[in-house]
Coordinates of N, CA and C in Angstrom, one line a residue:
Chain S
G405 N -11.7 -10.8 14.8 CA -10.3 -10.3 14.6 C -9.5 -11.3 13.8
Q406 N -8.3 -10.9 13.5 CA -7.4 -11.7 12.7 C -6.5 -12.5 13.6
N407 N -6.3 -13.8 13.3 CA -5.5 -14.6 14.1 C -4.7 -15.6 13.2
I408 N -3.4 -15.5 13.2 CA -2.6 -16.4 12.4 C -1.5 -17.0 13.3
D409 N -1.6 -18.3 13.5 CA -0.6 -18.9 14.5 C 0.3 -19.8 13.8
Q410 N 1.6 -19.7 14.2 CA 2.6 -20.6 13.7 C 3.7 -20.7 14.9
P411 N 4.4 -21.9 14.9 CA 5.3 -22.0 16.0 C 6.4 -21.0 15.9
T412 N 7.0 -20.7 17.1 CA 8.0 -19.7 17.2 C 9.3 -20.1 16.6
E413 N 9.7 -21.3 16.9 CA 11.0 -21.8 16.5 C 11.0 -23.3 16.3
M414 N 11.8 -23.8 15.3 CA 12.0 -25.2 15.1 C 13.5 -25.4 14.7
T415 N 14.0 -26.5 15.2 CA 15.4 -26.9 14.9 C 15.4 -28.2 14.2
A416 N 16.2 -28.4 13.2 CA 16.4 -29.6 12.5 C 17.8 -29.7 12.0
T417 N 18.3 -30.9 11.7 CA 19.6 -31.1 11.2 C 19.6 -31.1 9.7
E418 N 20.8 -30.8 9.1 CA 21.0 -30.8 7.7 C 20.6 -32.1 7.0
G419 N 19.8 -31.9 5.9 CA 19.4 -33.1 5.2 C 18.0 -33.7 5.7
A420 N 17.6 -33.1 6.8 CA 16.2 -33.6 7.4 C 15.1 -32.9 6.7
I421 N 13.9 -33.2 7.2 CA 12.7 -32.6 6.7 C 12.0 -31.8 7.9
V422 N 11.5 -30.7 7.6 CA 10.8 -29.9 8.7 C 9.4 -29.5 8.1
Q423 N 8.4 -29.5 9.0 CA 7.1 -29.1 8.6 C 6.7 -28.0 9.5
I424 N 6.3 -26.8 8.9 CA 5.9 -25.7 9.7 C 4.4 -25.5 9.5
N425 N 3.7 -25.6 10.6 CA 2.2 -25.5 10.6 C 1.8 -24.1 10.8
C426 N 0.6 -23.8 10.2 CA 0.0 -22.4 10.3 C -1.5 -22.6 10.3
T427 N -2.1 -22.1 11.4 CA -3.5 -22.0 11.4 C -4.0 -20.6 11.4
Y428 N -5.2 -20.4 10.8 CA -5.6 -19.0 10.6 C -7.1 -18.8 10.8
Q429 N -7.5 -17.6 11.3 CA -8.9 -17.2 11.4 C -8.8 -15.8 11.0
T430 N -9.3 -15.5 9.8 CA -9.3 -14.2 9.2 C -10.6 -13.7 8.7
S431 N -10.7 -12.4 8.4 CA -11.9 -11.9 7.8 C -11.8 -12.0 6.3
G432 N -12.3 -13.1 5.8 CA -12.1 -13.4 4.4 C -10.9 -14.1 4.0
F433 N -10.9 -14.8 2.9 CA -9.7 -15.6 2.5 C -9.6 -15.6 1.0
N434 N -8.4 -15.1 0.5 CA -8.1 -15.1 -0.9 C -6.8 -15.6 -1.2
G435 N -6.4 -16.7 -0.4 CA -5.1 -17.3 -0.7 C -4.2 -17.2 0.5
L436 N -3.3 -18.1 0.6 CA -2.3 -18.1 1.6 C -0.9 -18.2 1.0
F437 N 0.0 -17.4 1.6 CA 1.4 -17.3 1.1 C 2.3 -17.7 2.1
W438 N 3.5 -18.3 1.7 CA 4.6 -18.5 2.5 C 5.7 -17.7 2.0
Y439 N 6.4 -17.0 2.9 CA 7.6 -16.2 2.6 C 8.8 -16.7 3.4
Q440 N 9.9 -16.5 2.9 CA 11.2 -16.8 3.7 C 11.8 -15.4 3.9
Q441 N 12.3 -15.2 5.2 CA 13.0 -14.0 5.5 C 14.3 -14.2 6.3
H442 N 15.4 -13.9 5.7 CA 16.6 -13.9 6.4 C 16.8 -12.7 7.2
A443 N 17.6 -12.8 8.3 CA 17.7 -11.7 9.2 C 18.2 -10.4 8.5
G444 N 17.5 -9.3 8.7 CA 17.8 -8.0 8.2 C 17.5 -7.8 6.7
E445 N 16.8 -8.8 6.2 CA 16.4 -8.7 4.7 C 14.9 -8.7 4.6
A446 N 14.4 -8.4 3.4 CA 13.0 -8.4 3.2 C 12.5 -9.8 2.9
P447 N 11.2 -10.1 3.0 CA 10.7 -11.5 2.7 C 10.8 -11.8 1.2
T448 N 11.1 -13.1 0.9 CA 11.0 -13.5 -0.5 C 9.9 -14.5 -0.6
F449 N 9.2 -14.5 -1.7 CA 8.1 -15.3 -2.0 C 8.5 -16.8 -2.2
L450 N 7.8 -17.7 -1.5 CA 8.0 -19.1 -1.6 C 6.9 -19.8 -2.3
S451 N 5.7 -19.6 -1.8 CA 4.6 -20.4 -2.4 C 3.3 -19.7 -2.1
Y452 N 2.2 -20.1 -2.9 CA 0.9 -19.6 -2.8 C -0.1 -20.7 -3.0
N453 N -1.0 -20.8 -2.1 CA -2.2 -21.8 -2.2 C -3.5 -21.0 -2.1
V454 N -4.4 -21.3 -3.0 CA -5.7 -20.8 -2.9 C -6.8 -21.9 -2.9
L455 N -6.4 -23.0 -3.4 CA -7.3 -24.2 -3.4 C -6.7 -25.3 -2.5
D456 N -7.6 -26.1 -2.0 CA -7.1 -27.2 -1.1 C -6.1 -28.1 -1.8
G457 N -5.1 -28.6 -1.1 CA -4.2 -29.5 -1.6 C -2.8 -29.1 -1.5
L458 N -1.9 -29.8 -2.1 CA -0.5 -29.7 -2.0 C 0.1 -29.1 -3.3
E459 N 0.9 -28.0 -3.0 CA 1.7 -27.4 -4.2 C 3.2 -27.7 -3.9
E460 N 3.8 -28.3 -4.9 CA 5.2 -28.7 -4.7 C 6.1 -27.9 -5.7
K461 N 7.2 -27.4 -5.1 CA 8.1 -26.6 -5.8 C 9.5 -26.9 -5.3
G462 N 10.1 -27.9 -6.0 CA 11.4 -28.3 -5.6 C 11.5 -28.8 -4.2
R463 N 12.3 -28.3 -3.4 CA 12.4 -28.9 -2.0 C 11.4 -28.4 -1.1
F464 N 10.6 -27.4 -1.6 CA 9.6 -26.8 -0.7 C 8.2 -27.2 -1.2
S465 N 7.3 -27.6 -0.3 CA 5.9 -27.9 -0.7 C 5.0 -27.2 0.3
S466 N 3.9 -26.8 -0.1 CA 2.9 -26.1 0.8 C 1.5 -26.8 0.6
F467 N 0.9 -26.9 1.7 CA -0.4 -27.6 1.8 C -1.5 -26.7 2.3
L468 N -2.7 -26.8 1.8 CA -3.8 -25.9 2.4 C -5.1 -26.8 2.6
S469 N -5.7 -26.5 3.7 CA -7.1 -27.0 4.0 C -7.9 -25.8 4.4
R470 N -8.8 -25.3 3.5 CA -9.5 -24.1 3.8 C -10.6 -24.4 4.9
S471 N -11.2 -25.7 4.8 CA -12.2 -26.0 5.8 C -11.6 -26.0 7.2
K472 N -10.4 -26.4 7.4 CA -9.7 -26.5 8.7 C -9.0 -25.2 9.0
G473 N -8.9 -24.2 8.1 CA -8.1 -23.0 8.3 C -6.6 -23.4 8.7
Y474 N -6.1 -24.2 7.8 CA -4.7 -24.8 8.2 C -3.9 -24.9 6.9
S475 N -2.6 -24.7 7.1 CA -1.6 -24.8 6.0 C -0.3 -25.3 6.7
Y476 N 0.5 -25.9 5.8 CA 1.9 -26.2 6.3 C 2.8 -26.0 5.2
L477 N 4.1 -25.7 5.6 CA 5.2 -25.6 4.6 C 6.1 -26.7 4.9
L478 N 6.5 -27.5 3.9 CA 7.4 -28.6 4.1 C 8.7 -28.3 3.5
L479 N 9.8 -28.4 4.2 CA 11.1 -28.2 3.7 C 11.8 -29.5 3.7
K480 N 12.2 -29.9 2.6 CA 12.9 -31.2 2.5 C 14.4 -31.0 2.2
E481 N 15.2 -32.0 2.5 CA 16.6 -32.0 2.3 C 17.2 -30.7 2.8
L482 N 17.0 -30.4 4.0 CA 17.4 -29.1 4.6 C 18.9 -28.8 4.4
Q483 N 19.1 -27.5 4.1 CA 20.5 -27.0 3.8 C 20.7 -25.9 4.9
M484 N 22.0 -25.6 5.2 CA 22.3 -24.6 6.1 C 21.7 -23.3 5.8
K485 N 21.6 -23.0 4.5 CA 21.1 -21.7 4.0 C 19.6 -21.6 4.2
D486 N 19.0 -22.7 4.6 CA 17.5 -22.6 4.9 C 17.2 -22.0 6.2
S487 N 18.3 -21.8 7.1 CA 18.1 -21.2 8.4 C 17.6 -19.8 8.1
A488 N 16.3 -19.5 8.6 CA 15.7 -18.3 8.3 C 14.3 -18.3 9.0
S489 N 13.6 -17.1 8.9 CA 12.3 -17.1 9.5 C 11.3 -17.3 8.3
Y490 N 10.3 -18.1 8.6 CA 9.3 -18.5 7.6 C 8.0 -17.9 8.0
L491 N 7.4 -17.0 7.1 CA 6.2 -16.3 7.4 C 5.0 -16.8 6.7
C492 N 4.0 -17.1 7.4 CA 2.7 -17.5 6.9 C 1.9 -16.2 6.7
A493 N 1.2 -16.0 5.6 CA 0.5 -14.8 5.4 C -0.8 -15.1 4.6
V494 N -1.9 -14.6 5.1 CA -3.2 -14.8 4.5 C -3.7 -13.5 3.8
N495 N -4.1 -13.7 2.5 CA -4.6 -12.6 1.7 C -6.1 -12.5 2.1
D496 N -6.4 -11.3 2.7 CA -7.8 -11.2 3.2 C -8.8 -10.7 2.1
S497 N -10.0 -10.4 2.4 CA -11.0 -9.9 1.5 C -10.6 -8.7 0.8
W498 N -9.8 -7.9 1.5 CA -9.4 -6.6 1.0 C -8.1 -6.6 0.2
G499 N -7.6 -7.8 0.0 CA -6.3 -7.9 -0.7 C -5.1 -7.5 0.1
K500 N -5.3 -7.5 1.4 CA -4.2 -7.2 2.3 C -3.6 -8.5 2.9
L501 N -2.3 -8.5 3.1 CA -1.7 -9.7 3.7 C -1.7 -9.5 5.2
Q502 N -2.2 -10.5 5.9 CA -2.1 -10.6 7.3 C -1.0 -11.7 7.7
F503 N 0.0 -11.2 8.3 CA 1.2 -12.1 8.6 C 1.1 -12.7 10.0
G504 N 1.6 -14.0 10.0 CA 1.8 -14.6 11.3 C 3.1 -14.0 11.8
A505 N 3.5 -14.4 13.1 CA 4.7 -13.9 13.7 C 6.0 -14.5 13.2
G506 N 5.8 -15.5 12.4 CA 7.0 -16.1 11.8 C 7.6 -17.3 12.6
T507 N 8.1 -18.3 11.9 CA 8.8 -19.4 12.6 C 10.2 -19.4 12.2
Q508 N 11.1 -19.3 13.3 CA 12.5 -19.3 13.0 C 13.0 -20.7 12.9
V509 N 13.5 -21.1 11.8 CA 14.0 -22.4 11.6 C 15.6 -22.4 11.7
V510 N 16.1 -23.2 12.5 CA 17.5 -23.3 12.8 C 18.0 -24.7 12.3
V511 N 18.9 -24.6 11.3 CA 19.4 -25.9 10.7 C 20.8 -26.1 11.3
T512 N 21.0 -27.3 11.9 CA 22.3 -27.6 12.5 C 23.0 -28.6 11.7
P513 N 24.4 -28.6 11.8 CA 25.1 -29.5 10.9 C 24.9 -31.0 11.4
Chain L
G990 N 11.8 -11.4 -13.3 CA 10.8 -10.3 -13.2 C 10.4 -10.0 -11.8
A991 N 9.4 -9.0 -11.7 CA 8.9 -8.6 -10.4 C 9.9 -8.2 -9.4
V992 N 10.7 -7.2 -9.8 CA 11.7 -6.7 -8.9 C 11.3 -5.4 -8.4
V993 N 11.4 -5.3 -7.0 CA 11.0 -4.0 -6.3 C 12.3 -3.5 -5.6
S994 N 12.5 -2.2 -5.8 CA 13.7 -1.6 -5.1 C 13.3 -0.6 -4.1
Q995 N 14.1 -0.4 -3.1 CA 13.9 0.7 -2.1 C 15.1 1.5 -2.0
H996 N 14.9 2.8 -1.7 CA 16.1 3.6 -1.5 C 15.7 4.7 -0.4
P997 N 16.6 4.9 0.6 CA 17.8 4.2 0.8 C 17.7 2.9 1.5
S998 N 18.8 2.1 1.5 CA 18.7 0.9 2.2 C 18.8 1.0 3.7
W999 N 19.5 2.1 4.1 CA 19.6 2.5 5.5 C 19.7 4.0 5.7
V1000 N 19.3 4.5 6.8 CA 19.4 5.9 7.1 C 19.4 6.1 8.6
I1001 N 20.3 7.0 8.9 CA 20.4 7.5 10.3 C 20.1 9.0 10.3
C1002 N 19.2 9.4 11.2 CA 18.8 10.8 11.2 C 18.7 11.3 12.7
K1003 N 18.7 12.6 12.8 CA 18.5 13.2 14.1 C 17.0 13.3 14.4
S1004 N 16.6 13.2 15.7 CA 15.2 13.4 16.1 C 14.7 14.7 15.6
G1005 N 13.5 14.7 15.1 CA 12.8 15.9 14.6 C 12.9 16.1 13.1
T1006 N 13.8 15.4 12.5 CA 14.0 15.5 11.0 C 13.0 14.6 10.3
S1007 N 12.9 14.9 9.0 CA 12.0 14.0 8.1 C 12.8 13.2 7.2
V1008 N 12.3 12.0 6.9 CA 13.1 11.0 6.1 C 12.1 10.5 5.0
K1009 N 12.6 10.5 3.8 CA 11.8 10.0 2.7 C 12.4 8.7 2.2
I1010 N 11.5 7.7 2.0 CA 11.9 6.4 1.5 C 11.2 6.2 0.2
E1011 N 11.9 5.8 -0.8 CA 11.3 5.5 -2.2 C 11.2 4.0 -2.4
C1012 N 10.1 3.6 -3.0 CA 9.8 2.3 -3.4 C 9.4 2.2 -4.9
R1013 N 10.2 1.5 -5.7 CA 10.0 1.4 -7.1 C 9.8 0.0 -7.6
S1014 N 8.8 -0.2 -8.5 CA 8.8 -1.5 -9.2 C 9.5 -1.3 -10.5
L1015 N 10.5 -2.2 -10.7 CA 11.5 -2.0 -11.8 C 11.0 -2.5 -13.1
D1016 N 10.3 -3.6 -13.1 CA 10.0 -4.2 -14.4 C 8.5 -4.5 -14.5
F1017 N 7.7 -3.9 -13.7 CA 6.3 -4.0 -13.9 C 5.6 -2.8 -13.3
Q1018 N 4.3 -2.6 -13.7 CA 3.6 -1.5 -13.2 C 2.7 -2.0 -12.0
A1019 N 2.8 -1.3 -11.0 CA 2.1 -1.6 -9.7 C 1.0 -0.6 -9.4
T1020 N -0.2 -1.0 -9.5 CA -1.3 -0.1 -9.2 C -1.4 0.0 -7.7
T1021 N -1.0 -1.0 -7.0 CA -1.1 -1.0 -5.5 C 0.3 -1.3 -4.9
M1022 N 0.7 -0.5 -4.0 CA 1.9 -0.7 -3.2 C 1.5 -0.7 -1.7
F1023 N 2.2 -1.4 -0.9 CA 2.0 -1.5 0.5 C 3.2 -1.1 1.3
W1024 N 3.0 -0.5 2.4 CA 4.1 -0.1 3.3 C 4.0 -0.9 4.6
Y1025 N 5.0 -1.5 5.0 CA 5.0 -2.3 6.3 C 6.1 -1.8 7.2
R1026 N 6.0 -2.1 8.5 CA 7.0 -1.8 9.5 C 7.3 -3.1 10.2
Q1027 N 8.5 -3.3 10.5 CA 8.9 -4.6 11.3 C 9.9 -4.2 12.4
F1028 N 9.5 -4.5 13.6 CA 10.4 -4.3 14.7 C 11.2 -5.6 14.9
P1029 N 12.3 -5.5 15.6 CA 13.2 -6.7 15.8 C 12.4 -7.9 16.4
K1030 N 12.6 -9.1 15.8 CA 12.0 -10.3 16.2 C 10.4 -10.3 16.1
Q1031 N 9.9 -9.4 15.4 CA 8.5 -9.4 15.2 C 8.1 -9.5 13.7
S1032 N 6.8 -9.8 13.5 CA 6.4 -9.9 12.1 C 6.1 -8.6 11.5
L1033 N 5.8 -8.6 10.1 CA 5.5 -7.4 9.4 C 4.1 -6.9 9.8
M1034 N 4.1 -5.6 10.0 CA 2.8 -4.9 10.3 C 2.5 -4.0 9.2
L1035 N 1.3 -4.2 8.6 CA 0.9 -3.3 7.5 C 0.6 -1.9 8.1
M1036 N 1.2 -0.9 7.4 CA 1.0 0.5 7.8 C -0.1 1.1 6.9
A1037 N 0.0 0.9 5.6 CA -0.9 1.6 4.7 C -0.9 0.9 3.3
T1038 N -1.9 1.1 2.6 CA -2.0 0.7 1.2 C -2.1 1.9 0.4
S1039 N -1.3 1.8 -0.7 CA -1.1 3.0 -1.6 C -1.5 2.7 -3.0
N1040 N -2.5 3.4 -3.5 CA -3.0 3.2 -4.8 C -2.6 4.4 -5.7
E1041 N -2.1 4.1 -6.9 CA -1.7 5.1 -7.8 C -2.8 6.1 -8.1
G1042 N -2.5 7.4 -7.8 CA -3.4 8.5 -8.2 C -4.4 8.7 -7.1
S1043 N -4.4 8.1 -6.0 CA -5.4 8.3 -5.0 C -4.8 8.3 -3.6
K1044 N -5.5 8.7 -2.6 CA -5.0 8.8 -1.2 C -4.7 7.4 -0.7
A1045 N -3.7 7.4 0.1 CA -3.4 6.1 0.8 C -4.4 5.7 1.8
T1046 N -4.6 4.4 2.1 CA -5.5 4.0 3.1 C -4.6 3.5 4.3
Y1047 N -4.8 4.1 5.5 CA -3.9 3.8 6.6 C -4.6 2.7 7.5
E1048 N -3.8 1.9 8.1 CA -4.3 0.9 9.1 C -4.6 1.7 10.4
Q1049 N -5.4 1.0 11.2 CA -5.8 1.6 12.5 C -4.5 1.8 13.3
G1050 N -4.4 3.0 13.9 CA -3.3 3.3 14.8 C -2.1 3.9 14.1
V1051 N -2.1 4.0 12.8 CA -1.0 4.6 12.0 C -1.4 6.1 11.7
E1052 N -0.6 7.0 12.2 CA -0.8 8.4 12.0 C -0.6 8.9 10.5
K1053 N -1.6 9.3 9.8 CA -1.4 9.6 8.4 C -0.6 10.9 8.3
D1054 N -0.7 11.8 9.3 CA 0.1 13.0 9.2 C 1.5 12.9 9.5
K1055 N 1.9 11.8 10.1 CA 3.3 11.5 10.4 C 3.9 10.7 9.4
F1056 N 3.2 9.8 8.8 CA 3.7 8.9 7.7 C 3.0 9.3 6.4
L1057 N 3.6 10.1 5.7 CA 3.0 10.6 4.4 C 3.3 9.7 3.3
I1058 N 2.3 9.3 2.6 CA 2.5 8.4 1.4 C 2.1 9.1 0.2
N1059 N 2.9 8.9 -0.9 CA 2.6 9.5 -2.2 C 2.8 8.4 -3.2
H1060 N 1.8 8.1 -4.0 CA 2.0 7.1 -5.1 C 1.8 7.8 -6.4
A1061 N 2.8 8.5 -6.8 CA 2.7 9.4 -8.0 C 2.6 8.8 -9.3
S1062 N 3.1 7.6 -9.4 CA 3.1 6.9 -10.7 C 2.9 5.4 -10.5
L1063 N 2.8 4.7 -11.6 CA 2.6 3.2 -11.5 C 3.9 2.5 -11.1
T1064 N 5.0 3.2 -11.0 CA 6.2 2.5 -10.6 C 6.9 3.1 -9.4
L1065 N 6.2 4.1 -8.7 CA 6.9 4.8 -7.6 C 5.9 5.1 -6.5
S1066 N 6.3 4.8 -5.3 CA 5.5 5.2 -4.1 C 6.6 5.7 -3.1
T1067 N 6.3 6.8 -2.4 CA 7.2 7.3 -1.4 C 6.6 7.3 0.0
L1068 N 7.3 7.0 1.0 CA 6.9 7.2 2.4 C 7.8 8.2 3.1
T1069 N 7.2 9.2 3.6 CA 8.0 10.2 4.3 C 7.6 10.1 5.8
V1070 N 8.6 9.9 6.7 CA 8.4 9.9 8.1 C 8.7 11.3 8.6
T1071 N 7.7 12.0 9.0 CA 7.9 13.4 9.4 C 8.2 13.5 10.9
S1072 N 9.1 14.5 11.2 CA 9.5 14.7 12.6 C 9.8 13.4 13.3
A1073 N 10.7 12.7 12.8 CA 11.0 11.3 13.3 C 11.5 11.4 14.7
H1074 N 11.2 10.4 15.5 CA 11.6 10.2 16.9 C 12.2 8.8 17.0
P1075 N 13.0 8.6 18.1 CA 13.6 7.3 18.3 C 12.7 6.1 18.2
E1076 N 11.4 6.3 18.6 CA 10.5 5.2 18.6 C 10.1 4.8 17.1
D1077 N 10.4 5.7 16.2 CA 10.1 5.4 14.8 C 11.2 4.5 14.2
S1078 N 12.3 4.3 14.9 CA 13.4 3.5 14.4 C 12.8 2.1 14.1
S1079 N 13.0 1.6 12.9 CA 12.4 0.3 12.5 C 12.9 -0.1 11.2
F1080 N 12.5 -1.2 10.7 CA 12.7 -1.7 9.4 C 11.5 -1.5 8.5
Y1081 N 11.6 -0.6 7.5 CA 10.4 -0.3 6.7 C 10.5 -1.0 5.4
I1082 N 9.5 -1.7 5.1 CA 9.5 -2.6 3.8 C 8.3 -2.2 3.0
C1083 N 8.5 -2.0 1.7 CA 7.4 -1.8 0.8 C 7.2 -3.1 0.0
S1084 N 6.0 -3.2 -0.6 CA 5.7 -4.3 -1.5 C 4.9 -3.7 -2.6
A1085 N 4.9 -4.4 -3.8 CA 4.1 -4.0 -4.9 C 3.3 -5.2 -5.5
R1086 N 2.1 -4.9 -5.9 CA 1.3 -5.9 -6.4 C 0.8 -5.5 -7.9
V1087 N 0.9 -6.5 -8.7 CA 0.4 -6.2 -10.1 C -1.1 -6.2 -10.2
G1088 N -1.7 -5.3 -10.9 CA -3.1 -5.3 -11.1 C -3.9 -4.8 -9.9
G1089 N -5.2 -4.6 -10.1 CA -6.0 -4.0 -9.1 C -6.9 -5.0 -8.4
R1090 N -6.9 -6.3 -8.9 CA -7.8 -7.3 -8.3 C -7.2 -7.6 -6.9
P1091 N -8.1 -7.8 -5.9 CA -7.6 -8.2 -4.6 C -7.3 -9.7 -4.5
R1092 N -7.8 -10.5 -5.5 CA -7.7 -11.9 -5.3 C -6.3 -12.5 -5.9
G1093 N -5.6 -13.1 -5.0 CA -4.6 -13.9 -5.5 C -3.4 -13.3 -6.1
D1094 N -3.2 -12.0 -6.0 CA -2.0 -11.4 -6.6 C -0.9 -11.3 -5.6
T1095 N 0.3 -11.9 -6.1 CA 1.4 -11.9 -5.2 C 2.0 -10.6 -4.9
Q1096 N 2.3 -10.3 -3.7 CA 3.1 -9.1 -3.4 C 4.6 -9.4 -3.4
Y1097 N 5.3 -8.6 -4.1 CA 6.8 -8.7 -4.2 C 7.3 -7.5 -3.3
F1098 N 8.3 -8.0 -2.5 CA 8.8 -7.0 -1.5 C 10.1 -6.4 -1.9
G1099 N 10.3 -5.2 -1.6 CA 11.5 -4.4 -1.7 C 12.5 -4.9 -0.6
P1100 N 13.8 -4.5 -0.7 CA 14.8 -5.0 0.2 C 14.7 -4.4 1.6
G1101 N 13.9 -3.4 1.8 CA 13.7 -2.8 3.1 C 14.6 -1.6 3.3
T1102 N 14.2 -0.8 4.2 CA 15.0 0.4 4.6 C 15.1 0.4 6.2
R1103 N 16.3 0.4 6.7 CA 16.5 0.4 8.1 C 16.7 1.8 8.6
L1104 N 15.7 2.3 9.4 CA 15.7 3.7 9.8 C 16.2 3.7 11.3
T1105 N 17.2 4.5 11.6 CA 17.6 4.7 13.0 C 17.5 6.2 13.3
V1106 N 16.7 6.5 14.3 CA 16.6 7.9 14.7 C 17.3 8.1 16.0
L1107 N 18.2 9.0 16.0 CA 19.1 9.3 17.2 C 18.4 10.3 18.2

């Protein structure tokens, strides 16, 4: 079966760094996505990893280790607007996205 | 680029009525569109995969006669919730993917439609 695990909630202060881990066991793997979702809105694309290593995009970075079935999303210089749910999603063999339950990040002043 | 729209953004209907939700890719052609449902504080659950010009593929447990999907063109897919009941109340989100390859194509999401069935 499909299994994608990520923490339920994380809290950090403005300006800090937060790392959201995601572990997965899926039928096939064609890349891993991270999406940001604010309450009541649709997900917005943040990053995509298909090869091992770190992808950096501004304040956000994403890392992938395929052998370990592990990824993380790193948010640096946290801002209040970063308070949102962050979804880890694996693109399986059929081109379907399998989503984790999401990690609610709460940024405090 | 890669903008996906949905209409309506919200709808309230009486139990037993049918509701149609449209999903459009505005600046690209999408051979594949996906329909998801999201209940409060839960993640997105894939309902069906819609390919232009062919029948939709439904996920296990999703009633194809209740959730009718039509992908009439490369820029439009519709989801019709037939004989809606209160338990169908949810946030329905579509996404569109460029090209037919399953590898590595990003899905771009529409803004979602909040359905409330009274």
